[in-house]
C-alpha positions as YAML, in Angstrom:
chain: A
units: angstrom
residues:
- id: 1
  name: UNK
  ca: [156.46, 107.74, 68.39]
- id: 2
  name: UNK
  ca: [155.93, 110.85, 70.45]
- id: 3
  name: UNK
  ca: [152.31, 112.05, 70.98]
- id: 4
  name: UNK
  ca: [152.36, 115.98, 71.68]
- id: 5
  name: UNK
  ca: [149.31, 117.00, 73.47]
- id: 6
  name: UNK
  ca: [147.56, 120.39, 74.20]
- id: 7
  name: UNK
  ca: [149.36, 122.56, 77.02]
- id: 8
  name: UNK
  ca: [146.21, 122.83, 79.70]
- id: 9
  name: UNK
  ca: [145.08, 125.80, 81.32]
- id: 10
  name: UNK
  ca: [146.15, 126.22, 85.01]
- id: 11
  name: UNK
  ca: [144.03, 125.06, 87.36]
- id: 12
  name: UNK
  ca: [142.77, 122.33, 84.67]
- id: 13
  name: UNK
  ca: [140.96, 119.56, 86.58]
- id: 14
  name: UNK
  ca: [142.01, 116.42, 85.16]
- id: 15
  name: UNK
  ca: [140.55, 113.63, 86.17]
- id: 16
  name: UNK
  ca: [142.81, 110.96, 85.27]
- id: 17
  name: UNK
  ca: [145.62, 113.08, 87.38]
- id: 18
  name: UNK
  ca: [143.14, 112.66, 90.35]
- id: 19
  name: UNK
  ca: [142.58, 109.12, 90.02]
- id: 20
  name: UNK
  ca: [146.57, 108.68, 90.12]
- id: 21
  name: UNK
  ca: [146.88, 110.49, 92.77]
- id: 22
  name: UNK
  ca: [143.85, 108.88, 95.09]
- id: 23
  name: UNK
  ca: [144.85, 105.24, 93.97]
- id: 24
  name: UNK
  ca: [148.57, 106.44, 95.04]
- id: 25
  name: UNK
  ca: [146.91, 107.30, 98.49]
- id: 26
  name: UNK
  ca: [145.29, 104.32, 98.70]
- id: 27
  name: UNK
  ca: [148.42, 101.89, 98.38]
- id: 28
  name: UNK
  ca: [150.49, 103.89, 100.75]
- id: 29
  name: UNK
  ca: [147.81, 103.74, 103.42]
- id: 30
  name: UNK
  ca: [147.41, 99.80, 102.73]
- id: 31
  name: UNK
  ca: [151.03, 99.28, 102.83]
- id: 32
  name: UNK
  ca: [151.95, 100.88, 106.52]
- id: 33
  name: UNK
  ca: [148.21, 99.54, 107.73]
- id: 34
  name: UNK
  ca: [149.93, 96.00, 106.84]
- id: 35
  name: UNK
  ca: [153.35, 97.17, 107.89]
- id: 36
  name: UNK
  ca: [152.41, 98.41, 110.71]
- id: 37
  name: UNK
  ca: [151.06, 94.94, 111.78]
- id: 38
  name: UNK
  ca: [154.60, 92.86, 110.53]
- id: 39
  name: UNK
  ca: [153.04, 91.47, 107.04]
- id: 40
  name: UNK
  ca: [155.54, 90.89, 104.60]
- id: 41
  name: UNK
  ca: [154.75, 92.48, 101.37]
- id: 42
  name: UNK
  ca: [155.99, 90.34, 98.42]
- id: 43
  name: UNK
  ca: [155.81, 90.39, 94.88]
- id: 44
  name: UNK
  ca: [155.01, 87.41, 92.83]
- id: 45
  name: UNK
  ca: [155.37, 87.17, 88.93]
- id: 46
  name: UNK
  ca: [152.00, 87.49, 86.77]
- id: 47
  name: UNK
  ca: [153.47, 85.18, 84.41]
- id: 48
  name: UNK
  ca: [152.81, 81.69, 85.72]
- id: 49
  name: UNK
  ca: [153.54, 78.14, 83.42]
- id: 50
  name: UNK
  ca: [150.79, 76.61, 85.53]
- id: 51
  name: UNK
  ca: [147.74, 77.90, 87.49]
- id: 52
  name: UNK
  ca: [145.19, 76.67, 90.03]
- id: 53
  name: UNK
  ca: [142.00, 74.56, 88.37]
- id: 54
  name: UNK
  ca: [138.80, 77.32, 88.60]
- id: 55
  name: UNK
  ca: [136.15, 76.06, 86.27]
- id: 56
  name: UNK
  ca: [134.53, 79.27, 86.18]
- id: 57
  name: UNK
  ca: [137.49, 81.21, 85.49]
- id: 58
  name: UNK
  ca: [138.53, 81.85, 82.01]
- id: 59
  name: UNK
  ca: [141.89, 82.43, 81.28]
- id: 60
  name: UNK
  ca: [144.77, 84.32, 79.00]
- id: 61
  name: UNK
  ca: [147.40, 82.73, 77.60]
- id: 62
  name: UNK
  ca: [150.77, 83.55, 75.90]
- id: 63
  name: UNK
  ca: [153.82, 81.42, 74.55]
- id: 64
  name: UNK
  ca: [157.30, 81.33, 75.82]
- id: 65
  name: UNK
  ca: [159.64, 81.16, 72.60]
- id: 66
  name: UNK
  ca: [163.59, 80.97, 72.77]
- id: 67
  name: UNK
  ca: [165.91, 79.27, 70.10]
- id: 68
  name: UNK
  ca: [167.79, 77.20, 72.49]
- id: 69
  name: UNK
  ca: [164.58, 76.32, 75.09]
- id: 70
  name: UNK
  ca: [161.53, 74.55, 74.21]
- id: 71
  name: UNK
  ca: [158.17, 76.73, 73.89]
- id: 72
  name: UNK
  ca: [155.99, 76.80, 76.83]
- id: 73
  name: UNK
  ca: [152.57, 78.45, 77.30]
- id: 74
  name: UNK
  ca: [152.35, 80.67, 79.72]
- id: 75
  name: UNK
  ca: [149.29, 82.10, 81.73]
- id: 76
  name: UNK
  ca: [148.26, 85.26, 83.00]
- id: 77
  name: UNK
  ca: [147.53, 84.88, 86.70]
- id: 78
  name: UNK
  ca: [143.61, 85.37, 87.58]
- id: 79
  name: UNK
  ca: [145.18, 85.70, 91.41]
- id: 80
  name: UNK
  ca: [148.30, 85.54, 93.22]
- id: 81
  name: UNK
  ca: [147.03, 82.44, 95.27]
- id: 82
  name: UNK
  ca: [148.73, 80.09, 93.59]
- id: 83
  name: UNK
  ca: [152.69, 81.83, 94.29]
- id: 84
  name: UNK
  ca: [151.75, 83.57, 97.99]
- id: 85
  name: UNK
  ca: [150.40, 80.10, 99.40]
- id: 86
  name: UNK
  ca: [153.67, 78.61, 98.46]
- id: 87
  name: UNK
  ca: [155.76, 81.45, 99.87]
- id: 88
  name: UNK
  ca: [153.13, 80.50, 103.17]
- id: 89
  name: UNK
  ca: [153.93, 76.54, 103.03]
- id: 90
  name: UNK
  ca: [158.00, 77.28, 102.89]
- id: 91
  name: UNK
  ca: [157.29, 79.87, 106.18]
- id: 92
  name: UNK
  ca: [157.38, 83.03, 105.37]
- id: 93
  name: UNK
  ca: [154.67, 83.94, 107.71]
- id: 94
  name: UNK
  ca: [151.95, 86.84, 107.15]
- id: 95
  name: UNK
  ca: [152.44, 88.35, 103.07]
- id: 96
  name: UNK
  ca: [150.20, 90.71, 101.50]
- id: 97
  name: UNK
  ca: [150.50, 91.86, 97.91]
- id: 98
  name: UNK
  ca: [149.02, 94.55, 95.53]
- id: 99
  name: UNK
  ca: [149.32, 92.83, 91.92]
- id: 100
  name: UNK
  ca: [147.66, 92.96, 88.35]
- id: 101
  name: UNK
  ca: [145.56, 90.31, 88.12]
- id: 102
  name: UNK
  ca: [143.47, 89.54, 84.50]
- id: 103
  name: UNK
  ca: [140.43, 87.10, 84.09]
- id: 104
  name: UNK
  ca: [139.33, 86.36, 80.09]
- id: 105
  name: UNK
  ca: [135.59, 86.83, 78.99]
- id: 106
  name: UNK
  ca: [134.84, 88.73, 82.04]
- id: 107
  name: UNK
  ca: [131.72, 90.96, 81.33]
- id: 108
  name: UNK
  ca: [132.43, 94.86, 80.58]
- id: 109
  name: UNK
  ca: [130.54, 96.72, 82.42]
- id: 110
  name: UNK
  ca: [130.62, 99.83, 85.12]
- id: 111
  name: UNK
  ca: [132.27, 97.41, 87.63]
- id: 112
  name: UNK
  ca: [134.29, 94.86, 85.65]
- id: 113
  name: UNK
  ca: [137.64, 95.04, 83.73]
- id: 114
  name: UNK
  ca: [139.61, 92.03, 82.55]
- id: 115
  name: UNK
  ca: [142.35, 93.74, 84.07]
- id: 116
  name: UNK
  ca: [142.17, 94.18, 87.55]
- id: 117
  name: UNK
  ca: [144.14, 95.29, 90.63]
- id: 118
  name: UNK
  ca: [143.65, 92.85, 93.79]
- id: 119
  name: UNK
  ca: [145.08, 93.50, 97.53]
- id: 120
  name: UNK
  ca: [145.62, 89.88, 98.61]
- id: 121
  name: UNK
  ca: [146.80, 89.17, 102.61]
- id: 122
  name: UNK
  ca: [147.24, 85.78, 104.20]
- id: 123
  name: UNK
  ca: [146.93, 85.98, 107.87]
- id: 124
  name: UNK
  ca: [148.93, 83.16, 109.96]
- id: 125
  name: UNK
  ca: [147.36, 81.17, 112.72]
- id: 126
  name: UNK
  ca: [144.18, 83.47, 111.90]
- id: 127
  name: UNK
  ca: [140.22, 82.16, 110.67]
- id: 128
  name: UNK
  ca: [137.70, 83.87, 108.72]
- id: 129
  name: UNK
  ca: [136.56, 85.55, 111.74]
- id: 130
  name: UNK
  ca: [139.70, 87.29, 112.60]
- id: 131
  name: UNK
  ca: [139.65, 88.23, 109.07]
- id: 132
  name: UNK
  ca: [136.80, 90.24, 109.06]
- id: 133
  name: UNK
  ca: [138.18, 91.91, 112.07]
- id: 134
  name: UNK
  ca: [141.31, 92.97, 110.53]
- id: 135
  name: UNK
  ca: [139.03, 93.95, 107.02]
- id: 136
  name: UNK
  ca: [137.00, 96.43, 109.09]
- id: 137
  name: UNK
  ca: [140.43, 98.08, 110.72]
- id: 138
  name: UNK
  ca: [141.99, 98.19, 106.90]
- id: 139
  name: UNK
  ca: [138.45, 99.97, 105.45]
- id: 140
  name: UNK
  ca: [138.97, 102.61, 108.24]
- id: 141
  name: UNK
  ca: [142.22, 103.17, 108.05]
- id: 142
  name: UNK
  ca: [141.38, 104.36, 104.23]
- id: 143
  name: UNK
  ca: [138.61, 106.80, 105.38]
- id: 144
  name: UNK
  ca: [138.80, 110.43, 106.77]
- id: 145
  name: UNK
  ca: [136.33, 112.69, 108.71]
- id: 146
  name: UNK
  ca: [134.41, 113.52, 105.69]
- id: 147
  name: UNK
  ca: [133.96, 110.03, 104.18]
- id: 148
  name: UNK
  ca: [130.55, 108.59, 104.14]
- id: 149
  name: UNK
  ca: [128.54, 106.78, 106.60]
- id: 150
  name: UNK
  ca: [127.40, 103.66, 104.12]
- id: 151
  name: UNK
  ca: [131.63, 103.13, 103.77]
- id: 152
  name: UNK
  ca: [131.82, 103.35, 107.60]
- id: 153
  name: UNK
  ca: [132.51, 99.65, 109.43]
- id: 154
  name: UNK
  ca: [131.59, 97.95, 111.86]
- id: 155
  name: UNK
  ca: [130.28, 95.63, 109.53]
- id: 156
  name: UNK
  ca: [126.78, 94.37, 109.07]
- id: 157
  name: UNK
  ca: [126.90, 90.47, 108.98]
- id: 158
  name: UNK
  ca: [124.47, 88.34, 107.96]
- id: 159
  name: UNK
  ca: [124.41, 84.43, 106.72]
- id: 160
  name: UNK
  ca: [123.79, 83.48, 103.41]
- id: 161
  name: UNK
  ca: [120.77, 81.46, 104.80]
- id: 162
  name: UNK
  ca: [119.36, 84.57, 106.50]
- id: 163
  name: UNK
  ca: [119.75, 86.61, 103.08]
- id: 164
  name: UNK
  ca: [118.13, 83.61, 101.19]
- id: 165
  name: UNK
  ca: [115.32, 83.28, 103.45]
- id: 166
  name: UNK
  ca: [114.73, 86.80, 103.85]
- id: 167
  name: UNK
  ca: [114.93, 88.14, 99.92]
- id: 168
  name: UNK
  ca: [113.78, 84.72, 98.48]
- id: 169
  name: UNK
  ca: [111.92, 83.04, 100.64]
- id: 170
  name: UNK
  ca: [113.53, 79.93, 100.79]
- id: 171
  name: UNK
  ca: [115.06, 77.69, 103.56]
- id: 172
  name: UNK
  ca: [118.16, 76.68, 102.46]
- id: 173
  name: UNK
  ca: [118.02, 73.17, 105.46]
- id: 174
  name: UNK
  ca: [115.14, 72.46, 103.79]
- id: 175
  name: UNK
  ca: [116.05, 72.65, 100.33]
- id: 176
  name: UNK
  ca: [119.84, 70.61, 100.07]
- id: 177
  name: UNK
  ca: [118.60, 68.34, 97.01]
- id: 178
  name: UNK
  ca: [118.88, 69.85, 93.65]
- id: 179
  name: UNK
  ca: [115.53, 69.01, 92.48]
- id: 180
  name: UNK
  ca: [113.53, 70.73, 95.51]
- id: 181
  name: UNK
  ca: [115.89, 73.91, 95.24]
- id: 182
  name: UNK
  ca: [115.06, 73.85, 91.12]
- id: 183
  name: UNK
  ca: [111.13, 74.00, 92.43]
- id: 184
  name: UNK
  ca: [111.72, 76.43, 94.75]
- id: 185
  name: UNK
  ca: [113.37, 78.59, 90.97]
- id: 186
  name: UNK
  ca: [110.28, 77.75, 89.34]
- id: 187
  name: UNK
  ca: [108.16, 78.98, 92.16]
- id: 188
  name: UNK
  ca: [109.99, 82.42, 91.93]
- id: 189
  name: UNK
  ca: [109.38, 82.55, 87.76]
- id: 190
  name: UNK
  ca: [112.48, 81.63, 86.80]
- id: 191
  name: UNK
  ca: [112.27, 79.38, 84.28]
- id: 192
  name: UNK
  ca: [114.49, 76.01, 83.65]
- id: 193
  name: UNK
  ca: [117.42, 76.02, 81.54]
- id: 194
  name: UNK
  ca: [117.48, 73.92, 78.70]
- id: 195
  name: UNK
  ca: [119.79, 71.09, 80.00]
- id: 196
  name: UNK
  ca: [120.69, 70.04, 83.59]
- id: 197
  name: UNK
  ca: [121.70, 72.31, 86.29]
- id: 198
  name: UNK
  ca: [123.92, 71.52, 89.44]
- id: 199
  name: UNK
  ca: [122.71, 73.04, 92.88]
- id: 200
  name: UNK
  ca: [125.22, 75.34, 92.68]
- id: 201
  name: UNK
  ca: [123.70, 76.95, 89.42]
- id: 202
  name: UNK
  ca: [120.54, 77.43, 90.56]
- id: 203
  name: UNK
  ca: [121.77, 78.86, 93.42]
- id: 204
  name: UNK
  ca: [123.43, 81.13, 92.21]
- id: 205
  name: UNK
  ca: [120.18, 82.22, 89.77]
- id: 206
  name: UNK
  ca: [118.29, 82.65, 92.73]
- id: 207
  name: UNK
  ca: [120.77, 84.53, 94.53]
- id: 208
  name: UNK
  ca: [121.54, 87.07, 91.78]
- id: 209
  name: UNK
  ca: [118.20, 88.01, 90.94]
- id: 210
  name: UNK
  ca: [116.44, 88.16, 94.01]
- id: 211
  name: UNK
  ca: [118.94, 88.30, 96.74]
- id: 212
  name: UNK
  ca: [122.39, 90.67, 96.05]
- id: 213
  name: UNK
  ca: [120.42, 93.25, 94.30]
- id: 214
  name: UNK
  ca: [118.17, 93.58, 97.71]
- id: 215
  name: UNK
  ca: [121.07, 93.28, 100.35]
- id: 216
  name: UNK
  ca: [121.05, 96.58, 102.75]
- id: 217
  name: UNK
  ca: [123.36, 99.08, 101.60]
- id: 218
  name: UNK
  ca: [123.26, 100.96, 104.94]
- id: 219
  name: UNK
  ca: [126.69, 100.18, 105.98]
- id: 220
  name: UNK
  ca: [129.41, 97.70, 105.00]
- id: 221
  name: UNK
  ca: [127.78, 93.67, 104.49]
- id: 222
  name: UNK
  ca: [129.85, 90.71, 105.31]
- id: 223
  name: UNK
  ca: [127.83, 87.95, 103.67]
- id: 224
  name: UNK
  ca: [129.21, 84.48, 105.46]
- id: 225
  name: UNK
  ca: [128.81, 80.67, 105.79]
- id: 226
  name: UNK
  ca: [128.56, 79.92, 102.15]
- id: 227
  name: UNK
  ca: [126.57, 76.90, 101.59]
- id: 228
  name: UNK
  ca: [128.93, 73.52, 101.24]
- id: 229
  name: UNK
  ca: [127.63, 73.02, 97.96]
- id: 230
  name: UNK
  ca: [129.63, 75.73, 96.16]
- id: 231
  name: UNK
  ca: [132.94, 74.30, 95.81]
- id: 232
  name: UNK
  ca: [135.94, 76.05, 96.94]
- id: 233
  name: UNK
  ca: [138.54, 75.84, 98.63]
- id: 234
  name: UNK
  ca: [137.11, 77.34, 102.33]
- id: 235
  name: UNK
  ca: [137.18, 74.62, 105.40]
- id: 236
  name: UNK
  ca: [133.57, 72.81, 105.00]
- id: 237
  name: UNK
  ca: [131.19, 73.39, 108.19]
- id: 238
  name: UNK
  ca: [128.58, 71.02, 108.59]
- id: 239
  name: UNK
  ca: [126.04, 72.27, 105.34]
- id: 240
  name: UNK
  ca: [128.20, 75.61, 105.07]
- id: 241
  name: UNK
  ca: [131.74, 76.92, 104.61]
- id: 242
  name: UNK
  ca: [133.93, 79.28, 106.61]
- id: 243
  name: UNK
  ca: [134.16, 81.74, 103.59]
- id: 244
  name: UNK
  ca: [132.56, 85.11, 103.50]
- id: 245
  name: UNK
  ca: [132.35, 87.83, 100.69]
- id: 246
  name: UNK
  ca: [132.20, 92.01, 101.82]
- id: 247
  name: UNK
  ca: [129.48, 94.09, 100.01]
- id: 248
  name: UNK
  ca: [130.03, 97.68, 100.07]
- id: 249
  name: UNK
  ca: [126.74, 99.99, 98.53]
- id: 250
  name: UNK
  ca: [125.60, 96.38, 97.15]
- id: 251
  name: UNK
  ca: [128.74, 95.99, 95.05]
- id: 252
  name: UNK
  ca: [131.19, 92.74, 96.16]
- id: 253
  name: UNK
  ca: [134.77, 93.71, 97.69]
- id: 254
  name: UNK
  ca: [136.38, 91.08, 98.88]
- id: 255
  name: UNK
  ca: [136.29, 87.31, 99.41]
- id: 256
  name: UNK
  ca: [137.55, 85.29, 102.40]
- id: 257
  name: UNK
  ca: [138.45, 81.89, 103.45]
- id: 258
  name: UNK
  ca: [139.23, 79.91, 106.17]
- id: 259
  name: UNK
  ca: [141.97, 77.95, 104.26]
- id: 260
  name: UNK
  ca: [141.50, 74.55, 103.45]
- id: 261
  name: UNK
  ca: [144.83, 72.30, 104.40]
- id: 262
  name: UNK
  ca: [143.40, 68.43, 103.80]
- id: 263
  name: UNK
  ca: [145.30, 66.89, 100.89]
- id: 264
  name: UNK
  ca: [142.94, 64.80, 100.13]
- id: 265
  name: UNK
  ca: [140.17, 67.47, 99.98]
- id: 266
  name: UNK
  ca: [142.41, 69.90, 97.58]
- id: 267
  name: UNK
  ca: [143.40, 67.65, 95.99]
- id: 268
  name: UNK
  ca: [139.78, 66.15, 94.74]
- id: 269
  name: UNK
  ca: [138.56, 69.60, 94.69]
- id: 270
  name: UNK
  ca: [141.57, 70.38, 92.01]
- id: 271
  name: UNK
  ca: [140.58, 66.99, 90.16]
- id: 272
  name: UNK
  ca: [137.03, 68.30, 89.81]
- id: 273
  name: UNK
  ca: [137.88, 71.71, 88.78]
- id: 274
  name: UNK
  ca: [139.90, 70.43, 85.84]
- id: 275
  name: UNK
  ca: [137.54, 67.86, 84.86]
- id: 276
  name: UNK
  ca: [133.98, 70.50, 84.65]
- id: 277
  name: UNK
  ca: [137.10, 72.96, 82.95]
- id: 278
  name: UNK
  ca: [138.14, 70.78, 80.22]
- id: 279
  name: UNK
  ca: [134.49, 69.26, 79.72]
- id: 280
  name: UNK
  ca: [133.43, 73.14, 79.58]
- id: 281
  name: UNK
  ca: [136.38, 74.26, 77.16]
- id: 282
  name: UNK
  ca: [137.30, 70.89, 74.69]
- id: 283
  name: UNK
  ca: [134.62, 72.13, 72.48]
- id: 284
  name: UNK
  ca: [134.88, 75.89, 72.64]
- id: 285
  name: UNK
  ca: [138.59, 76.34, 71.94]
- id: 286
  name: UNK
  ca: [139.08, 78.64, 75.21]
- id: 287
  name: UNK
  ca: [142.31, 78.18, 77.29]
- id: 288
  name: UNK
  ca: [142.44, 74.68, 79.23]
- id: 289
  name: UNK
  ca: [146.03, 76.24, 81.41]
- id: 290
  name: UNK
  ca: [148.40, 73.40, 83.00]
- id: 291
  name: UNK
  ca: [148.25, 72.54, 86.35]
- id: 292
  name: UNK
  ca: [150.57, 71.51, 89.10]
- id: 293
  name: UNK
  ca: [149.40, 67.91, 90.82]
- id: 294
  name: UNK
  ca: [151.88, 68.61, 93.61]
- id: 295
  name: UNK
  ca: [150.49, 71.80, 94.73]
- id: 296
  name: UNK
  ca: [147.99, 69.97, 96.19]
- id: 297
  name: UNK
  ca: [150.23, 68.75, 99.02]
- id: 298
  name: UNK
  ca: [152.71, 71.88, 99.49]
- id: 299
  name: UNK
  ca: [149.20, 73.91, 100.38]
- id: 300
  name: UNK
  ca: [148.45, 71.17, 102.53]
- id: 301
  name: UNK
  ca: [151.68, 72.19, 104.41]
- id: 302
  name: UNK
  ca: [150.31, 75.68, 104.99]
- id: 303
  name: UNK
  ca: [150.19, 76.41, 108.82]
- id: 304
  name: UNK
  ca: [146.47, 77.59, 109.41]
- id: 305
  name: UNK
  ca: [145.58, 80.70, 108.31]
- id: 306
  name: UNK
  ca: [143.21, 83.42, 106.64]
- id: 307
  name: UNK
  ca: [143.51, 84.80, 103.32]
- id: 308
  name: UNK
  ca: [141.36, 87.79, 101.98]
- id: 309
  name: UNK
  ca: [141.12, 89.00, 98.21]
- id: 310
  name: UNK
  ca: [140.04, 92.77, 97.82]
- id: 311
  name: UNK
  ca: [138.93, 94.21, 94.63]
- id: 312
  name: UNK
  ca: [141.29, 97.40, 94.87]
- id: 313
  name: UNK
  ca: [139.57, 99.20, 91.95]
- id: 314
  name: UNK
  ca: [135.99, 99.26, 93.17]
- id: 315
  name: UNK
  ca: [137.61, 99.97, 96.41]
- id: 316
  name: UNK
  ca: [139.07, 103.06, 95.13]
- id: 317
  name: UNK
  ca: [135.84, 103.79, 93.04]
- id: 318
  name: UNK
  ca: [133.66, 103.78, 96.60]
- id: 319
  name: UNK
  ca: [136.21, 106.05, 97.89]
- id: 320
  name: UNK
  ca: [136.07, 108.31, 95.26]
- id: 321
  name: UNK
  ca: [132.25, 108.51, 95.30]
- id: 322
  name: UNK
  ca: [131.52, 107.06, 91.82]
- id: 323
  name: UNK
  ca: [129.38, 104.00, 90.97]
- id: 324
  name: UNK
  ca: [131.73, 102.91, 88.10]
- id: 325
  name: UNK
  ca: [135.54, 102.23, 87.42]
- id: 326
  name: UNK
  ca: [135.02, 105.40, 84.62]
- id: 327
  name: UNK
  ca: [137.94, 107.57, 85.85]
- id: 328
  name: UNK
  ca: [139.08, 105.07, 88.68]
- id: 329
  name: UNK
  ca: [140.85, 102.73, 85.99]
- id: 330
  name: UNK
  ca: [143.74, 104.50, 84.05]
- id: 331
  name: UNK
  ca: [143.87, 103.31, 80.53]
- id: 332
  name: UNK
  ca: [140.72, 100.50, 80.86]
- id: 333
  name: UNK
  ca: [141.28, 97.75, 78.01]
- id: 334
  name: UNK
  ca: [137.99, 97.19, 78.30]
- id: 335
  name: UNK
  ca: [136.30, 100.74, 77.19]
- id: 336
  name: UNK
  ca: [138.45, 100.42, 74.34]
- id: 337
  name: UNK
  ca: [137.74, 96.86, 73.20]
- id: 338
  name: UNK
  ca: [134.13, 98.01, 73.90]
- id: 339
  name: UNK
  ca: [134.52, 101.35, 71.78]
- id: 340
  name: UNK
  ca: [136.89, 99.42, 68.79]
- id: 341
  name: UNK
  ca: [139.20, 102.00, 69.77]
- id: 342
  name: UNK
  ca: [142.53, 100.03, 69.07]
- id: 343
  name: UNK
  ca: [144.83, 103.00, 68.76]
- id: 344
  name: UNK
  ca: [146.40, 102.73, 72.37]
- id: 345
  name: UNK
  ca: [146.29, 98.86, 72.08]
...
């Protein structure tokens, strides 16, 4: 059906047309940045029949129905990881990508939508540190004269022990046991859940409500050497991990790694991930998505490397100067779904 709208004045500002036309900006200036530099930009399907364990990942699913095949569920991809780091094991060298990218019961709110646009770039024979170089050229490439100071690198850097000690108080060496990092909660007033709690968890309750909302704002933030205890898939470093996450105006941009090639350490990090996952989703009826056993060791093939994930829709929103994805995000699903408006659904 045909929708005929209202012919608009000349010299109508329409916001929407803007947003186009920055985002359009934006992904030609990321393109010959990486060009420029000899990535290879590829495109990988959203569609996957399998995807990478992430407990704390929820997950859409479809079916795959043909007469003459059998059905197959099908997943929408949270990432790109799990296609770009086997186009890295078979040697394609350097990739970057600019995908869709969706993520189920994600909160909706001025900086989340369930779908989301991700720059992803995989940097051979590079670590987490070269990474952040190459982040800080890539954020100024996408700024002009008149672009503000607080989006300006070089990057501020600090540790996540330095943040934790500085906004909470607490000495992360001193505090590697569950128990004495649950006191050190308590001490703050936050009060114990109702059922057990991994490190990790209370962790992460101290560090969202006493230490992101505090991080300076004065300039970019590269937050690194996440402690060992929060699983992922980042090469382990004594007590932390060579990952770090990029806070622009106090809102996260971007995660890194320094990519993990053991087999033996994917692999049990995969085994865990799928056991907390089902344990977490048996009862609840959300998506439990198939995984791949063997992916474990074609990643472990991977030559060593750096791979960054940037969130290109608060990007854009920083660059435009707004403090939420209103007007940054053509068509949101998730104002309508949070508005019950269902007629462009």
């Amino acid at each position: 059906m045909v929708c005929l709208q209202h012919k608009r004045p000349s010299g109508y500002d329409d916001p929407m047309k803007t947003a186009a036309q920055q985002r359009s900006r934006m992904y030609r200036a990321i393109r010959t940045f990486f060009d420029e530099r000899s990535y290879t930009e590829v495109d990988t399907p959203i569609l996957s029949p399998t995807l990478i364990p992430e407990a704390t990942i929820e997950n859409f699913s479809t079916r795959f129905e043909n007469p003459f095949l059998p059905s197959k569920d099908l997943y929408l991809v949270p990432s790109p990881e799990i296609f770009m780091k086997q186009l890295i094991a078979e040697g394609i060298g350097s990739i970057y990508q600019i995908s869709h990218c969706f993520r189920n019961s994600e909160q909706l709110g001025n900086i989340h939508n369930i779908e989301f646009s991700m720059l992803e770039y995989y940097t051979i024979g590079a670590d987490e540190q070269d990474s952040i170089t190459l982040t800080e050229d890539l954020i100024a490439s996408l700024l002009n004269e008149g672009s503000p100071q607080d989006l300006r690198p070089p990057f501020r850097r600090m540790t996540v022990a330095e943040a934790m000690l500085t906004y909470a108080g607490i000495d992360l060496e001193q505090h590697q046991r569950q128990s004495s990092l649950a006191n050190e909660a308590q001490r703050l007033g936050l009060s114990l859940p109702p059922g057990p709690e991994s490190w990790e968890d209370t962790f992460n309750r101290i560090f969202l409500t006493f230490v992101e909302p505090n991080l300076p704002q004065d300039r970019p933030l590269v937050l690194e050497q996440y402690p060992r205890q929060i699983a992922c898939l980042a090469k382990a470093d004594g007590l932390y991990r060579r990952r770090w996450e990029l806070y622009i105006r106090g809102v996260e941009i971007a995660n890194c790694y320094d990519e993990e090639r053991s087999e033996n350490t994917i692999s049990a990090y995969y085994q865990s991930e799928y056991a907390k996952l089902v344990e977490n989703r048996m009862d609840s009826g959300s998506v439990i998505p198939d995984t791949d056993p063997a992916l474990a060791h074609t990643f472990a093939s991977m030559p060593q490397c750096s791979g960054v994930a940037v969130g290109l829709d608060r990007l854009l929103m920083l660059l435009m100067d707004k403090s939420s994805l209103q007007g940054v995000i053509l068509f949101p699903l998730s104002d309508m779904l949070r508005n019950g408006d269902t007629r462009n659904l």
